Short mmCIF file of C-alpha atoms and ligand atoms in Angstrom, two decimals:
data_model
loop_
_atom_site.label_atom_id
_atom_site.label_comp_id
_atom_site.label_asym_id
_atom_site.label_seq_id
_atom_site.Cartn_x
_atom_site.Cartn_y
_atom_site.Cartn_z
CA MET A 11 0.21 -0.16 0.06
CA ALA A 12 1.82 3.38 -1.16
CA LYS A 13 1.54 6.24 1.33
CA ASP A 14 0.08 9.20 -0.03
CA PHE A 15 0.46 12.89 1.63
CA LEU A 16 -2.13 14.77 0.02
CA GLY A 17 -2.63 15.92 3.63
CA LEU A 18 -1.17 16.38 6.61
CA SER A 19 -3.70 13.65 8.62
CA ASP A 20 -2.27 11.58 6.02
CA ALA A 21 0.84 11.53 8.08
CA GLY A 22 -0.79 12.39 11.23
CA GLY A 23 0.85 14.06 14.06
CA ASP A 24 3.72 12.07 15.53
CA VAL A 25 5.48 11.26 11.60
CA VAL A 26 5.16 15.49 11.06
CA ALA A 27 6.17 15.89 14.41
CA ALA A 28 8.85 12.93 13.43
CA MET A 29 9.87 14.22 9.95
CA ILE A 30 10.37 18.05 12.00
CA ASN A 31 13.04 15.94 13.90
CA ASP A 32 14.96 14.48 10.59
CA ALA A 33 14.70 17.83 8.89
CA ILE A 34 16.96 19.26 11.60
CA ASP A 35 19.06 16.36 11.62
CA ARG A 36 19.89 16.05 8.43
CA LYS A 37 19.65 19.94 7.74
CA ALA A 38 22.42 20.28 10.12
CA ALA A 39 24.85 16.98 9.31
CA ARG A 40 25.25 18.71 5.66
CA HIS A 41 25.90 21.97 6.66
CA GLY A 42 28.36 23.89 4.52
CA TRP A 43 28.40 21.18 2.15
CA PRO A 44 27.99 22.01 -2.01
CA LYS A 45 24.27 21.72 -2.31
CA ALA A 46 24.11 18.95 -4.62
CA ARG A 47 26.50 16.23 -2.88
CA PRO A 48 24.52 13.28 -1.36
CA ASP A 49 23.68 13.20 1.68
CA ALA A 50 26.09 10.55 4.04
CA ASP A 51 23.69 7.65 3.53
CA ALA A 52 22.27 8.55 0.38
CA PRO A 53 18.77 7.21 1.41
CA LEU A 54 17.00 7.37 -2.00
CA ALA A 55 19.75 6.42 -4.01
CA GLY A 56 18.28 4.45 -7.21
CA HIS A 57 14.58 6.41 -7.34
CA VAL A 58 13.06 8.71 -8.77
CA LEU A 59 10.29 11.10 -8.32
CA ALA A 60 8.11 12.07 -10.79
CA MET A 61 6.73 15.90 -10.68
CA ILE A 62 3.75 17.20 -12.50
CA PHE A 63 2.94 20.57 -12.91
CA GLU A 64 -0.57 22.13 -13.19
CA LYS A 65 0.49 25.55 -12.28
CA ASN A 66 3.40 27.28 -11.76
CA SER A 67 6.07 27.04 -8.54
CA THR A 68 9.24 27.98 -8.13
CA ARG A 69 10.03 26.59 -4.17
CA THR A 70 8.01 23.56 -4.70
CA ARG A 71 9.99 22.58 -7.84
CA VAL A 72 13.48 22.99 -6.76
CA SER A 73 13.13 22.34 -3.47
CA PHE A 74 11.73 18.57 -4.13
CA ASP A 75 14.32 18.43 -7.30
CA MET A 76 17.04 19.14 -4.48
CA ALA A 77 15.59 16.85 -2.36
CA MET A 78 16.15 13.93 -4.63
CA ARG A 79 19.42 14.60 -5.29
CA GLN A 80 20.32 15.23 -1.34
CA LEU A 81 18.46 12.08 -0.57
CA GLY A 82 20.80 9.55 -3.40
CA GLY A 83 17.99 10.16 -6.15
CA SER A 84 16.62 11.79 -9.28
CA ALA A 85 13.22 13.81 -10.49
CA LEU A 86 11.91 14.53 -13.61
CA ILE A 87 9.74 17.35 -14.14
CA LEU A 88 6.32 17.54 -16.18
CA GLU A 89 5.04 20.22 -17.11
CA ALA A 90 1.31 19.02 -17.63
CA GLY A 91 0.46 20.91 -20.74
CA SER A 92 3.35 19.19 -23.06
CA THR A 93 2.37 15.97 -21.63
CA GLN A 94 -0.81 13.99 -23.01
CA ILE A 95 -2.60 15.19 -19.66
CA GLY A 96 -2.81 18.11 -21.29
CA ARG A 97 -4.59 16.66 -24.20
CA GLY A 98 -6.75 14.94 -22.17
CA GLU A 99 -4.99 11.70 -21.26
CA SER A 100 -7.03 10.02 -17.91
CA ILE A 101 -5.17 10.72 -14.43
CA ALA A 102 -6.23 7.19 -14.21
CA ASP A 103 -4.01 6.08 -16.97
CA THR A 104 -1.66 8.17 -16.37
CA ALA A 105 -1.32 7.53 -12.88
CA ARG A 106 -1.17 3.33 -13.79
CA VAL A 107 1.94 4.33 -16.41
CA LEU A 108 4.16 6.29 -14.43
CA SER A 109 4.10 3.61 -10.93
CA ARG A 110 5.61 1.06 -13.82
CA MET A 111 8.38 3.72 -14.42
CA VAL A 112 9.30 5.90 -11.46
CA ASP A 113 9.29 5.82 -7.48
CA ALA A 114 6.94 8.47 -6.74
CA ILE A 115 4.69 11.57 -7.57
CA MET A 116 4.54 14.92 -6.54
CA ILE A 117 1.86 16.64 -8.48
CA ARG A 118 0.53 20.33 -8.31
CA THR A 119 -2.80 21.23 -9.19
CA ASP A 120 -5.73 22.48 -9.35
CA ASP A 121 -9.11 20.49 -8.11
CA HIS A 122 -8.12 18.20 -5.15
CA ALA A 123 -10.80 16.07 -6.24
CA LYS A 124 -7.52 14.47 -9.01
CA ILE A 125 -4.93 14.25 -6.29
CA GLU A 126 -7.54 11.54 -5.22
CA GLU A 127 -8.18 10.21 -8.30
CA LEU A 128 -4.49 10.19 -8.89
CA ALA A 129 -4.00 8.40 -5.73
CA HIS A 130 -6.46 5.76 -6.36
CA TYR A 131 -4.64 4.52 -8.99
CA ALA A 132 -1.28 5.25 -8.19
CA GLU A 133 0.51 1.96 -7.00
CA VAL A 134 3.46 4.53 -6.03
CA PRO A 135 3.48 7.22 -3.01
CA VAL A 136 2.09 10.47 -4.21
CA ILE A 137 2.49 13.83 -2.66
CA ASN A 138 0.71 17.26 -2.51
CA GLY A 139 2.47 19.98 -3.92
CA LEU A 140 -0.89 21.99 -3.43
CA THR A 141 -4.36 21.84 -4.84
CA ASP A 142 -6.81 24.80 -4.65
CA LEU A 143 -7.29 22.62 -1.32
CA SER A 144 -4.44 22.12 0.56
CA HIS A 145 -0.61 23.16 0.65
CA PRO A 146 0.28 20.13 3.43
CA CYS A 147 3.93 20.22 1.70
CA GLN A 148 4.50 24.02 2.75
CA ILE A 149 3.24 23.28 6.10
CA VAL A 150 5.68 20.73 6.65
CA ALA A 151 8.00 23.28 6.39
CA ASP A 152 6.78 26.13 8.25
CA LEU A 153 6.69 23.88 11.43
CA LEU A 154 10.18 23.17 11.13
CA THR A 155 10.57 27.04 11.17
CA VAL A 156 9.08 27.80 13.53
CA VAL A 157 10.35 24.73 15.89
CA GLU A 158 14.43 25.78 14.67
CA ARG A 159 13.52 29.34 16.35
CA GLY A 160 12.95 27.54 19.35
CA PHE A 161 8.77 27.56 19.62
CA ALA A 162 6.88 24.64 20.84
CA LEU A 163 4.13 23.55 18.47
CA PRO A 164 1.68 22.15 21.63
CA GLY A 165 -0.21 25.67 22.86
CA LEU A 166 1.79 27.72 20.72
CA GLN A 167 -0.29 30.86 19.93
CA LEU A 168 -0.39 31.18 15.51
CA ALA A 169 -2.56 34.04 13.36
CA TRP A 170 -3.44 34.47 10.03
CA LEU A 171 -4.43 37.14 7.96
CA GLY A 172 -6.49 37.43 4.66
CA ASP A 173 -7.92 34.85 2.38
CA GLY A 174 -8.55 31.51 4.20
CA ASN A 175 -7.00 29.82 1.87
CA ASN A 176 -5.20 26.40 0.64
CA VAL A 177 -1.95 27.01 3.10
CA ALA A 178 -4.87 28.56 6.11
CA ASN A 179 -6.34 24.91 5.09
CA SER A 180 -3.94 23.08 6.15
CA LEU A 181 -1.92 25.59 8.25
CA ILE A 182 -5.86 24.76 10.39
CA GLU A 183 -5.30 20.75 9.73
CA ALA A 184 -1.59 21.08 11.66
CA ALA A 185 -3.45 22.57 14.73
CA GLY A 186 -5.69 20.51 15.16
CA LEU A 187 -2.21 17.62 14.73
CA MET A 188 0.03 19.71 16.54
CA LYS A 189 -2.35 21.15 19.54
CA PHE A 190 -1.88 24.67 18.60
CA THR A 191 -4.12 27.76 18.45
CA ILE A 192 -4.63 29.26 15.58
CA ARG A 193 -6.56 32.53 15.15
CA ILE A 194 -7.28 33.88 11.54
CA GLY A 195 -8.15 37.07 11.17
CA GLY A 196 -10.31 37.78 7.44
CA PRO A 197 -12.58 38.77 6.12
CA ALA A 198 -16.32 37.75 5.53
CA GLY A 199 -16.88 35.67 2.41
CA TYR A 200 -13.17 34.10 2.53
CA GLU A 201 -13.00 32.04 5.66
CA PRO A 202 -11.48 28.73 5.13
CA ASP A 203 -12.92 25.52 4.48
CA ALA A 204 -15.38 24.83 6.86
CA GLY A 205 -14.39 21.20 7.00
CA PHE A 206 -10.62 21.66 8.17
CA VAL A 207 -12.44 24.25 10.81
CA ALA A 208 -14.39 20.75 12.14
CA ARG A 209 -11.32 18.88 12.06
CA ALA A 210 -9.04 20.63 13.87
CA ARG A 211 -11.03 22.15 16.61
CA ALA A 212 -12.58 18.08 16.99
CA ALA A 213 -8.59 17.05 16.55
CA GLY A 214 -7.95 19.06 19.80
CA GLY A 215 -6.77 22.48 18.10
CA GLU A 216 -8.35 25.64 18.86
CA VAL A 217 -9.66 27.26 15.61
CA ILE A 218 -10.99 30.88 16.28
CA LEU A 219 -11.64 33.25 13.54
CA THR A 220 -12.50 36.84 13.71
CA GLN A 221 -12.91 39.78 11.41
CA ASP A 222 -10.73 41.75 13.60
CA ALA A 223 -6.99 41.57 12.57
CA ARG A 224 -5.52 43.12 16.01
CA GLN A 225 -7.74 40.05 18.21
CA ALA A 226 -5.94 37.71 15.56
CA VAL A 227 -2.69 38.60 15.90
CA ALA A 228 -2.87 39.84 20.04
CA GLY A 229 -0.62 37.30 21.47
CA ALA A 230 0.82 35.75 18.40
CA GLN A 231 3.95 34.20 18.47
CA VAL A 232 3.76 33.50 14.88
CA VAL A 233 1.86 35.51 11.98
CA VAL A 234 1.38 34.64 9.02
CA THR A 235 -0.16 35.82 6.10
CA ASP A 236 0.01 34.75 2.29
CA THR A 237 -1.35 36.01 -1.11
CA TRP A 238 -4.97 37.61 -1.01
CA VAL A 239 -5.27 35.91 -4.39
CA SER A 240 -4.38 32.21 -5.50
CA MET A 241 -3.08 30.75 -7.98
CA GLY A 242 -6.02 30.14 -10.09
CA GLN A 243 -8.82 32.26 -8.57
CA ALA A 244 -10.79 35.39 -9.83
CA GLY A 245 -9.56 37.71 -7.73
CA GLY A 246 -11.13 41.47 -8.73
CA ASP A 247 -11.10 44.89 -7.01
CA ALA A 248 -13.56 43.69 -4.32
CA HIS A 249 -11.78 40.66 -3.78
CA VAL A 250 -8.62 43.06 -2.96
CA ALA A 251 -10.55 46.12 -1.19
CA ALA A 252 -11.63 43.13 1.20
CA MET A 253 -8.72 42.17 2.63
CA GLN A 254 -7.31 46.05 2.69
CA PRO A 255 -7.66 45.46 6.75
CA TYR A 256 -4.96 42.45 6.48
CA GLN A 257 -2.33 43.42 5.92
CA VAL A 258 1.11 42.52 7.84
CA ASN A 259 2.67 45.85 8.54
CA SER A 260 4.87 47.26 11.25
CA ALA A 261 2.01 48.47 13.22
CA LEU A 262 0.10 44.94 13.24
CA MET A 263 2.97 43.07 14.26
CA ALA A 264 3.40 45.57 17.26
CA ALA A 265 0.19 44.39 18.20
CA ALA A 266 1.36 41.18 18.23
CA ASP A 267 3.51 39.11 20.75
CA PRO A 268 6.47 41.29 21.30
CA ALA A 269 8.72 37.71 19.95
CA ALA A 270 7.05 37.05 16.91
CA MET A 271 7.97 36.00 14.48
CA PHE A 272 6.24 36.55 10.58
CA LEU A 273 6.26 33.57 8.10
CA HIS A 274 4.65 34.15 4.10
CA CYS A 275 4.92 31.14 1.92
CA LEU A 276 5.73 33.47 -0.86
CA PRO A 277 5.92 34.94 -4.00
CA ALA A 278 4.64 37.88 -1.77
CA HIS A 279 2.82 40.70 -3.31
CA ARG A 280 5.30 42.99 -1.43
CA ASN A 281 3.12 46.11 0.45
CA GLU A 282 -0.07 44.36 -0.91
CA GLU A 283 -0.94 41.00 1.51
CA VAL A 284 2.92 41.62 3.66
CA THR A 285 4.85 45.18 3.59
CA ASP A 286 8.63 45.70 2.63
CA GLU A 287 9.24 46.94 5.77
CA VAL A 288 7.98 43.02 7.77
CA MET A 289 9.08 41.38 5.01
CA ASP A 290 12.90 41.92 5.04
CA GLY A 291 12.53 43.43 8.53
CA PRO A 292 13.84 41.66 12.11
CA GLN A 293 10.35 39.83 12.54
CA SER A 294 11.36 37.65 9.04
CA ALA A 295 11.53 34.85 8.54
CA VAL A 296 10.85 33.89 5.18
CA TRP A 297 14.17 33.18 4.03
CA ASP A 298 15.13 30.45 6.45
CA GLU A 299 11.52 29.64 5.11
CA ALA A 300 11.59 28.93 1.37
CA GLU A 301 14.99 27.32 2.68
CA ASN A 302 13.28 24.71 4.59
CA ARG A 303 10.95 23.49 2.07
CA LEU A 304 14.01 21.75 1.15
CA HIS A 305 14.38 19.76 4.40
CA ALA A 306 10.54 19.32 4.97
CA GLN A 307 10.84 17.59 1.88
CA LYS A 308 12.67 15.70 2.14
CA SER A 309 11.12 14.63 5.29
CA VAL A 310 8.14 14.17 2.92
CA LEU A 311 9.91 12.03 0.75
CA LEU A 312 11.95 9.31 3.09
CA TRP A 313 8.65 8.65 4.68
CA ALA A 314 6.30 8.31 1.54
CA LEU A 315 8.67 5.82 0.50
CA GLY A 316 8.92 3.87 4.14
CA LYS A 317 12.31 5.53 5.20
CA LEU A 318 11.10 7.42 7.81
N1 CP B 23 5.82 27.86 -1.31
C1 CP B 23 5.15 27.68 -2.71
O1 CP B 23 4.56 26.18 -2.98
O2 CP B 23 5.76 28.59 -3.56
P1 CP B 23 5.99 28.18 -5.14
O3 CP B 23 4.37 28.45 -5.76
O4 CP B 23 7.01 28.22 -6.24
O5 CP B 23 6.62 25.99 -5.42
N1 NVA B 24 -2.13 30.20 -1.63
C1 NVA B 24 -0.95 30.47 -2.87
C2 NVA B 24 0.02 29.58 -2.47
C3 NVA B 24 0.93 29.77 -3.71
C4 NVA B 24 2.31 28.88 -3.17
C5 NVA B 24 -1.34 30.24 -3.92
O1 NVA B 24 -2.10 29.11 -4.08
O2 NVA B 24 -1.37 30.27 -5.62
#
């Protein structure tokens, strides 16, 4: 049975904690090494990952490619538009064929139902590299960054500002698994997925929805935002106007815990959802967060391939 990583719950809280620990250890063990030199144990030697992209990506494609190299394996990139998927070959048949040739599949797509279908028909692990619904790999990297900065996950106070999007949904899932508090500050009509909220609360996370940005960040140790308009969303003037009160700027950061850190999965729209001052300021951990995509991806790959 292939171990798919369509959401954080596929792994569970204990495994996510183990992924973070493994990432910290592997990152430290290769500190200062040339970036493409394999880790000493090269645990995925001889393995290949296929990556399917139906949406743009910089971090996800580079981090998975480099993760495979550092684990001793290799990766190949399939731009969906230049494959037969782009001409209508079914997800199911694509899954069957790729399963005969590669050891794992990572896909970035729009409709979450597509990744579920791919996972259903694939005989190798399928990893979610972002769908319209969720972005779990990003959150493993985010949690790694939080832990690296000395914060404990259980009981953590985290604030999310702006659109209740795919990244927000996975962060809410993490709140349930790792038992922390997430306060979502955003406008009516742009709330996160109700199912993610309900499941996280049932799992023991505290999820608070508010339209008051200051209430969301009060006491927060981690302040997180993302683009106001995600890939594939229509956007428009009304959408962007509704987001304005949730911009993360110095005044809003001052309302959080004085030691709060700032996270953004990137790409950022500077001076829209976050000001330059915050992005480039002392509380920002966004470059560590971006680098940690690589270290987190390695743990996800190792788990999916039964080596963690
Ligand atoms: N954060 C993230 O997933 O970035 P990319 O879209 O560049 O992959
Ligand atoms: N929410 C953003 C994340 C990009 C990495 C999007 O889906 O476009």
